[in-house]
Amino acid sequence: MIKKKIVLAYSGGLDTSVIVKWLQEKNFEVITFTADIGQGDEIKIAKERALKLNVKNIFIKNLKNEFIKNYVFPYLRSSFMYENFYLLGTAIARPLISKELMKISYYTNANYVAHGATGKGNDQIRFELGFKYFNSNIKIIAPWRIWELNSRNKLLDFCIKNNIKINKKTKKYSIDKNLFHNSYEGGNLDNLLFEAEENMWENTLSNEISIDFPIYLSITFKNGDPIKINNKFYNKENLFLKLNKIGSICGIGRIDIIENRYIGIKSRGCYESPGATLIMFTRKHLESFVLDKEIFFLKESLSIKYTNLIYNGYWWSPERILIQNIIDNIQKYLNGIIKIKIYKSNISIVSRYSYNSLYDKKNSSFDEISKKFDQIDSQGFININSLRLII
């Protein structure tokens, strides 16, 4: 019997390793794809496990630079966060993984694709919207929605039965890692009365053990993107790595939130985004004095729509691209240097500079006289604007 080809988004973890064997038992020739977007040693482990599972075609692609350049930076230009807290570190990675996986399905003539996302989460939607965008006829298999292995213990029993070598000391949480962030879900975190354990956090230090002196740091922006740290040029990937390291030792970028999943469920997620938090903070302060008031408010009015589109999996939608074009058009004003002080999870502004600055000391100061602004004019301004309140 001829085996059907299927490309699996493969992480090398328990779930996707079981999926490989499960699909093989269903007469599929499994082709694995692992996107290297900054998971570190997990990439090597994924390859080793795929080989042990007798996978003949193993695709691993270094996508770190493309991830930062074409996904992370365009998103950060918006200065938006989902529901005011979440920096979208998982959501922003899924479009890239989907695109590259579909390239492999085309290259290998595979008519099927698969992923390891559960039927309760957002990732199933993000992956599958991407798959369908690139090939509307692709056949998708989502094992978590159809198989009988619907618990951790059943997965472990399946591993024992099929001699799948997985570390018996399984992780307490569902963890997602990339250059942008770490995320932690499930396990004890499902209990809202449970405080996240300190040893859960892998990429930031707590205030108790973070460094005991402040770090002064300047970030230089050109056309909206950070290009220098302390006046030293970095390429996009190394700049992110450097800011992650600095933010990590200062306890920057931890959040523990309840979020609204697209599918309608509220969930608890813990996230670490040290570098992204530093970029977002400094960008917002740069925007505050270089953007015209009405442009700023117009951009902010798009924030909920834009972040919802990315969170819900609509990166490739025409409306997301339209909003992105508006955001990108504004970036020509975003040139300058923001200096900050970082200490014990806190970030404070030290200084601001931009040759695009709209701040005028004479207009703002109570101690200086401005030729452009006559305080007498304020009376007429108030009279006109009060009309609708008194008529």
Short mmCIF file of C-alpha atoms in Angstrom, two decimals:
data_model
loop_
_atom_site.label_atom_id
_atom_site.label_comp_id
_atom_site.label_asym_id
_atom_site.label_seq_id
_atom_site.Cartn_x
_atom_site.Cartn_y
_atom_site.Cartn_z
CA MET A 1 0.00 0.00 0.00
CA ILE A 2 1.35 3.43 -0.98
CA LYS A 3 1.88 5.66 2.01
CA LYS A 4 0.41 9.15 2.07
CA LYS A 5 2.91 11.95 2.64
CA ILE A 6 2.30 14.33 5.53
CA VAL A 7 4.41 17.23 6.81
CA LEU A 8 4.29 17.66 10.59
CA ALA A 9 5.20 20.83 12.48
CA TYR A 10 7.61 19.08 14.83
CA SER A 11 8.99 20.47 18.09
CA GLY A 12 10.65 17.30 19.38
CA GLY A 13 8.54 17.31 22.53
CA LEU A 14 6.30 14.61 23.94
CA ASP A 15 3.17 15.54 21.98
CA THR A 16 4.65 15.82 18.50
CA SER A 17 6.88 12.77 19.02
CA VAL A 18 3.81 10.71 19.82
CA ILE A 19 2.07 12.22 16.80
CA VAL A 20 4.89 10.98 14.53
CA LYS A 21 4.37 7.39 15.64
CA TRP A 22 0.58 7.73 15.62
CA LEU A 23 0.62 8.98 12.03
CA GLN A 24 3.03 6.24 10.98
CA GLU A 25 0.55 3.70 12.34
CA LYS A 26 -2.11 5.34 10.15
CA ASN A 27 0.02 4.55 7.06
CA PHE A 28 1.51 8.02 6.63
CA GLU A 29 5.04 8.77 5.52
CA VAL A 30 5.84 11.45 8.09
CA ILE A 31 8.04 14.37 7.08
CA THR A 32 9.04 16.58 10.00
CA PHE A 33 9.67 20.30 9.89
CA THR A 34 11.29 22.16 12.78
CA ALA A 35 11.64 25.93 12.59
CA ASP A 36 14.68 27.26 14.43
CA ILE A 37 13.46 30.60 15.77
CA GLY A 38 15.63 30.63 18.88
CA GLN A 39 14.75 27.52 20.90
CA GLY A 40 18.42 26.71 21.54
CA ASP A 41 19.30 23.09 22.33
CA GLU A 42 15.75 21.93 21.60
CA ILE A 43 16.55 21.99 17.87
CA LYS A 44 19.29 19.37 18.22
CA ILE A 45 17.06 17.24 20.44
CA ALA A 46 14.24 17.42 17.89
CA LYS A 47 16.51 16.08 15.14
CA GLU A 48 17.78 13.23 17.32
CA ARG A 49 14.25 12.19 18.28
CA ALA A 50 12.99 12.34 14.70
CA LEU A 51 15.83 10.03 13.64
CA LYS A 52 14.97 7.57 16.41
CA LEU A 53 11.37 7.60 15.17
CA ASN A 54 12.59 6.48 11.73
CA VAL A 55 11.66 9.72 10.01
CA LYS A 56 13.39 9.69 6.62
CA ASN A 57 12.86 13.33 5.66
CA ILE A 58 13.79 15.76 8.42
CA PHE A 59 13.70 19.46 7.63
CA ILE A 60 15.23 21.98 10.04
CA LYS A 61 15.57 25.58 8.96
CA ASN A 62 17.30 28.48 10.69
CA LEU A 63 14.67 31.21 10.55
CA LYS A 64 15.87 33.43 13.38
CA ASN A 65 16.85 36.38 11.20
CA GLU A 66 13.67 36.23 9.11
CA PHE A 67 11.60 35.88 12.28
CA ILE A 68 13.02 39.07 13.77
CA LYS A 69 13.19 41.05 10.51
CA ASN A 70 9.86 40.21 8.87
CA TYR A 71 7.61 39.38 11.81
CA VAL A 72 8.85 40.68 15.17
CA PHE A 73 10.04 44.12 14.06
CA PRO A 74 6.95 44.88 11.93
CA TYR A 75 4.79 43.96 14.92
CA LEU A 76 6.85 46.02 17.39
CA ARG A 77 6.50 49.07 15.13
CA SER A 78 2.87 49.17 16.20
CA SER A 79 3.75 49.54 19.92
CA PHE A 80 0.56 47.59 20.63
CA MET A 81 -0.05 44.78 23.13
CA TYR A 82 -2.91 42.29 23.15
CA GLU A 83 -5.34 43.22 25.94
CA ASN A 84 -2.79 45.79 27.19
CA PHE A 85 -0.34 43.18 28.49
CA TYR A 86 0.63 40.42 26.07
CA LEU A 87 3.44 41.00 23.55
CA LEU A 88 2.23 38.23 21.19
CA GLY A 89 5.45 36.20 21.29
CA THR A 90 3.74 32.92 20.35
CA ALA A 91 1.20 34.35 17.92
CA ILE A 92 3.82 36.24 15.89
CA ALA A 93 5.81 33.04 15.25
CA ARG A 94 2.99 30.93 13.81
CA PRO A 95 2.63 32.67 10.40
CA LEU A 96 6.31 32.07 9.62
CA ILE A 97 6.16 28.41 10.66
CA SER A 98 3.01 27.91 8.59
CA LYS A 99 4.56 29.51 5.52
CA GLU A 100 7.75 27.44 5.67
CA LEU A 101 5.87 24.21 6.36
CA MET A 102 3.71 24.80 3.31
CA LYS A 103 6.84 25.31 1.20
CA ILE A 104 8.01 21.88 2.30
CA SER A 105 4.63 20.31 1.54
CA TYR A 106 4.93 21.69 -2.00
CA TYR A 107 8.56 20.59 -2.37
CA THR A 108 7.83 17.04 -1.17
CA ASN A 109 4.47 16.69 -2.96
CA ALA A 110 2.71 16.09 0.35
CA ASN A 111 -1.07 16.39 0.29
CA TYR A 112 -1.38 16.42 4.07
CA VAL A 113 -0.04 18.59 6.89
CA ALA A 114 -0.34 18.21 10.66
CA HIS A 115 0.36 20.08 13.88
CA GLY A 116 0.41 19.32 17.60
CA ALA A 117 -1.90 22.09 18.81
CA THR A 118 -4.82 21.12 21.02
CA GLY A 119 -8.49 21.66 20.24
CA LYS A 120 -8.85 24.21 23.04
CA GLY A 121 -6.09 26.63 22.10
CA ASN A 122 -5.30 29.41 19.66
CA ASP A 123 -2.46 27.71 17.80
CA GLN A 124 -4.73 25.30 15.91
CA ILE A 125 -6.43 28.32 14.36
CA ARG A 126 -3.20 30.21 13.67
CA PHE A 127 -1.57 27.24 11.97
CA GLU A 128 -4.56 26.20 9.92
CA LEU A 129 -5.46 29.70 8.70
CA GLY A 130 -1.87 29.92 7.47
CA PHE A 131 -2.00 26.50 5.82
CA LYS A 132 -5.21 27.36 3.99
CA TYR A 133 -3.90 30.77 2.92
CA PHE A 134 -1.04 29.13 1.04
CA ASN A 135 -2.98 26.10 -0.22
CA SER A 136 -6.75 26.03 0.14
CA ASN A 137 -6.83 22.37 -0.94
CA ILE A 138 -4.37 21.07 1.64
CA LYS A 139 -5.65 18.30 3.91
CA ILE A 140 -5.08 19.00 7.60
CA ILE A 141 -4.84 16.48 10.41
CA ALA A 142 -5.02 17.78 13.98
CA PRO A 143 -4.53 14.66 16.17
CA TRP A 144 -5.52 16.35 19.43
CA ARG A 145 -9.02 16.89 18.05
CA ILE A 146 -9.58 13.29 16.95
CA TRP A 147 -7.37 10.80 18.77
CA GLU A 148 -7.97 8.82 21.93
CA LEU A 149 -4.74 9.94 23.63
CA ASN A 150 -6.42 12.82 25.40
CA SER A 151 -4.32 13.02 28.57
CA ARG A 152 -0.67 13.23 29.62
CA ASN A 153 -0.75 9.77 31.16
CA LYS A 154 -2.15 8.22 27.97
CA LEU A 155 0.62 9.87 25.97
CA LEU A 156 3.25 8.45 28.33
CA ASP A 157 1.68 4.99 28.15
CA PHE A 158 1.77 5.21 24.35
CA CYS A 159 5.48 6.08 24.54
CA ILE A 160 6.22 3.07 26.72
CA LYS A 161 4.20 0.75 24.48
CA ASN A 162 5.96 1.98 21.33
CA ASN A 163 9.44 2.37 22.84
CA ILE A 164 9.51 6.14 22.29
CA LYS A 165 12.35 7.54 24.37
CA ILE A 166 11.13 10.67 26.15
CA ASN A 167 12.55 12.11 29.35
CA LYS A 168 10.48 10.57 32.14
CA LYS A 169 10.80 13.80 34.09
CA THR A 170 8.18 15.58 32.04
CA LYS A 171 7.78 19.33 32.27
CA LYS A 172 5.13 20.71 34.60
CA TYR A 173 4.00 23.24 32.03
CA SER A 174 3.41 23.64 28.33
CA ILE A 175 6.37 25.78 27.27
CA ASP A 176 6.94 27.68 24.04
CA LYS A 177 10.31 29.32 23.35
CA ASN A 178 11.71 31.62 20.71
CA LEU A 179 13.97 34.67 20.45
CA PHE A 180 11.04 36.89 21.31
CA HIS A 181 9.76 35.20 24.46
CA ASN A 182 9.13 32.19 26.66
CA SER A 183 5.57 31.19 27.51
CA TYR A 184 4.27 28.87 30.24
CA GLU A 185 0.76 27.42 30.46
CA GLY A 186 -1.08 24.52 32.06
CA GLY A 187 -0.18 22.45 35.10
CA ASN A 188 -0.52 24.26 38.41
CA LEU A 189 -1.04 27.53 36.54
CA ASP A 190 -4.61 26.43 35.79
CA ASN A 191 -5.32 27.09 39.48
CA LEU A 192 -5.67 30.88 39.83
CA LEU A 193 -4.82 30.65 43.54
CA PHE A 194 -1.42 29.18 42.69
CA GLU A 195 1.58 31.52 42.54
CA ALA A 196 3.92 30.74 39.67
CA GLU A 197 6.99 28.98 41.03
CA GLU A 198 10.26 30.85 40.79
CA ASN A 199 12.01 27.90 39.18
CA MET A 200 9.48 27.97 36.34
CA TRP A 201 10.93 31.17 34.88
CA GLU A 202 13.87 30.35 32.60
CA ASN A 203 14.71 33.70 31.04
CA THR A 204 14.43 36.33 33.79
CA LEU A 205 15.76 36.73 37.32
CA SER A 206 13.52 37.62 40.24
CA ASN A 207 14.02 40.90 42.09
CA GLU A 208 15.53 38.97 44.99
CA ILE A 209 18.47 37.74 42.92
CA SER A 210 18.66 40.23 40.04
CA ILE A 211 21.64 42.58 39.95
CA ASP A 212 21.88 45.11 42.80
CA PHE A 213 22.82 48.16 40.75
CA PRO A 214 21.05 50.07 37.97
CA ILE A 215 22.01 49.68 34.32
CA TYR A 216 21.93 52.74 32.07
CA LEU A 217 21.09 51.92 28.49
CA SER A 218 20.45 53.88 25.31
CA ILE A 219 18.58 52.52 22.30
CA THR A 220 18.87 54.27 18.94
CA PHE A 221 15.97 54.00 16.49
CA LYS A 222 16.03 54.56 12.73
CA ASN A 223 12.74 54.57 10.84
CA GLY A 224 11.07 52.87 13.77
CA ASP A 225 13.49 49.97 14.25
CA PRO A 226 16.18 49.74 16.94
CA ILE A 227 19.67 49.72 15.39
CA LYS A 228 22.07 50.55 18.25
CA ILE A 229 22.57 49.78 21.91
CA ASN A 230 24.75 52.30 23.75
CA ASN A 231 25.74 53.75 20.35
CA LYS A 232 26.97 50.38 19.06
CA PHE A 233 25.46 48.89 15.89
CA TYR A 234 23.97 45.36 16.03
CA ASN A 235 22.25 43.29 13.39
CA LYS A 236 18.62 42.57 14.18
CA GLU A 237 19.14 39.11 15.66
CA ASN A 238 22.12 40.07 17.84
CA LEU A 239 20.41 43.25 19.00
CA PHE A 240 17.51 41.18 20.26
CA LEU A 241 19.84 38.69 21.95
CA LYS A 242 21.73 41.54 23.65
CA LEU A 243 18.55 43.19 24.95
CA ASN A 244 17.23 39.82 26.12
CA LYS A 245 20.40 39.32 28.15
CA ILE A 246 20.30 42.79 29.70
CA GLY A 247 16.60 42.59 30.48
CA SER A 248 16.96 39.09 31.89
CA ILE A 249 19.49 39.96 34.60
CA CYS A 250 17.36 42.95 35.63
CA GLY A 251 14.10 40.99 35.91
CA ILE A 252 12.46 42.81 33.01
CA GLY A 253 9.54 41.43 31.01
CA ARG A 254 7.69 38.98 33.26
CA ILE A 255 3.90 38.90 33.19
CA ASP A 256 1.27 36.56 34.61
CA ILE A 257 -2.10 37.23 32.95
CA ILE A 258 -5.57 35.95 32.17
CA GLU A 259 -6.26 36.31 28.46
CA ASN A 260 -9.22 35.76 26.17
CA ARG A 261 -8.52 33.03 23.64
CA TYR A 262 -10.08 33.42 20.20
CA ILE A 263 -12.03 30.22 20.67
CA GLY A 264 -13.88 31.78 23.64
CA ILE A 265 -12.01 30.35 26.63
CA LYS A 266 -10.20 32.41 29.25
CA SER A 267 -6.75 31.06 30.03
CA ARG A 268 -3.81 31.90 32.24
CA GLY A 269 -0.44 32.47 30.66
CA CYS A 270 2.95 33.44 32.07
CA TYR A 271 5.34 35.15 29.68
CA GLU A 272 8.93 36.40 29.61
CA SER A 273 9.87 38.99 26.98
CA PRO A 274 12.84 40.95 28.34
CA GLY A 275 14.22 42.34 25.08
CA ALA A 276 10.84 43.06 23.54
CA THR A 277 9.73 44.87 26.71
CA LEU A 278 12.75 47.19 26.53
CA ILE A 279 12.09 47.92 22.86
CA MET A 280 8.38 48.51 23.44
CA PHE A 281 9.01 50.86 26.39
CA THR A 282 11.55 53.01 24.56
CA ARG A 283 9.52 53.07 21.34
CA LYS A 284 6.45 54.35 23.14
CA HIS A 285 8.44 57.19 24.67
CA LEU A 286 9.95 58.06 21.30
CA GLU A 287 6.48 58.15 19.75
CA SER A 288 5.25 60.51 22.46
CA PHE A 289 7.32 63.46 21.25
CA VAL A 290 7.81 62.85 17.52
CA LEU A 291 4.29 61.93 16.39
CA ASP A 292 1.62 64.51 15.69
CA LYS A 293 -1.25 64.25 18.19
CA GLU A 294 -3.89 63.24 15.64
CA ILE A 295 -1.60 60.71 13.96
CA PHE A 296 -0.83 59.23 17.37
CA PHE A 297 -4.51 58.95 18.31
CA LEU A 298 -5.41 57.48 14.92
CA LYS A 299 -2.68 54.86 15.31
CA GLU A 300 -3.83 54.03 18.84
CA SER A 301 -7.41 53.60 17.63
CA LEU A 302 -6.19 50.71 15.46
CA SER A 303 -4.50 48.88 18.34
CA ILE A 304 -7.33 46.54 19.37
CA LYS A 305 -8.08 45.50 15.79
CA TYR A 306 -4.41 44.98 14.91
CA THR A 307 -3.48 42.91 17.96
CA ASN A 308 -6.67 40.85 17.69
CA LEU A 309 -5.85 40.02 14.08
CA ILE A 310 -2.38 38.74 15.00
CA TYR A 311 -3.51 36.95 18.16
CA ASN A 312 -6.37 35.26 16.31
CA GLY A 313 -4.21 34.07 13.41
CA TYR A 314 -5.02 36.59 10.68
CA TRP A 315 -1.47 37.71 9.90
CA TRP A 316 -2.07 37.13 6.18
CA SER A 317 -5.43 38.92 6.11
CA PRO A 318 -5.88 42.02 3.92
CA GLU A 319 -6.98 44.12 6.88
CA ARG A 320 -3.84 43.29 8.89
CA ILE A 321 -1.71 44.20 5.89
CA LEU A 322 -3.65 47.46 5.46
CA ILE A 323 -3.10 48.46 9.09
CA GLN A 324 0.56 47.42 8.81
CA ASN A 325 0.99 49.75 5.84
CA ILE A 326 -0.43 52.63 7.88
CA ILE A 327 1.89 51.80 10.77
CA ASP A 328 4.92 51.46 8.48
CA ASN A 329 4.18 54.81 6.85
CA ILE A 330 4.47 56.50 10.25
CA GLN A 331 7.92 55.06 10.95
CA LYS A 332 9.73 57.80 8.99
CA TYR A 333 9.25 60.03 12.05
CA LEU A 334 10.61 57.46 14.50
CA ASN A 335 14.29 58.46 14.61
CA GLY A 336 16.04 59.17 17.87
CA ILE A 337 17.78 57.98 21.01
CA ILE A 338 16.03 57.01 24.23
CA LYS A 339 18.16 56.50 27.34
CA ILE A 340 16.73 54.49 30.20
CA LYS A 341 17.65 53.23 33.65
CA ILE A 342 16.84 49.60 34.47
CA TYR A 343 16.74 48.33 38.04
CA LYS A 344 14.85 45.50 39.77
CA SER A 345 12.10 45.03 37.15
CA ASN A 346 11.65 48.78 36.72
CA ILE A 347 12.41 50.90 33.67
CA SER A 348 12.61 54.68 33.92
CA ILE A 349 13.40 57.38 31.37
CA VAL A 350 16.71 59.24 31.62
CA SER A 351 16.73 61.29 28.41
CA ARG A 352 15.11 61.69 24.99
CA TYR A 353 16.52 62.99 21.72
CA SER A 354 15.20 63.16 18.15
CA TYR A 355 15.76 65.52 15.24
CA ASN A 356 12.08 64.86 14.45
CA SER A 357 11.01 66.13 17.86
CA LEU A 358 7.77 68.14 18.01
CA TYR A 359 8.48 69.20 21.58
CA ASP A 360 9.12 72.96 21.91
CA LYS A 361 10.47 74.06 25.27
CA LYS A 362 9.28 77.64 24.82
CA ASN A 363 5.74 76.50 24.07
CA SER A 364 5.66 74.13 27.04
CA SER A 365 7.50 76.11 29.70
CA PHE A 366 5.75 78.42 32.18
CA ASP A 367 8.99 80.38 32.46
CA GLU A 368 9.55 81.26 28.81
CA ILE A 369 7.62 83.36 26.31
CA SER A 370 6.76 81.79 22.95
CA LYS A 371 6.18 83.77 19.77
CA LYS A 372 4.10 80.88 18.40
CA PHE A 373 1.68 80.58 21.31
CA ASP A 374 -0.19 83.48 22.92
CA GLN A 375 -1.97 82.50 26.14
CA ILE A 376 -4.67 85.09 25.43
CA ASP A 377 -5.86 82.83 22.57
CA SER A 378 -6.77 80.12 25.07
CA GLN A 379 -9.86 82.08 26.17
CA GLY A 380 -11.39 81.94 22.70
CA PHE A 381 -10.47 78.27 22.38
CA ILE A 382 -12.32 77.50 25.62
CA ASN A 383 -15.35 79.59 24.63
CA ILE A 384 -15.76 77.80 21.30
CA ASN A 385 -15.33 74.33 22.81
CA SER A 386 -17.78 75.02 25.64
CA LEU A 387 -20.65 75.85 23.27
CA ARG A 388 -21.94 72.28 22.98
CA LEU A 389 -21.94 71.97 26.77
CA ILE A 390 -24.07 75.06 27.41
CA ILE A 391 -26.45 75.24 24.44
#
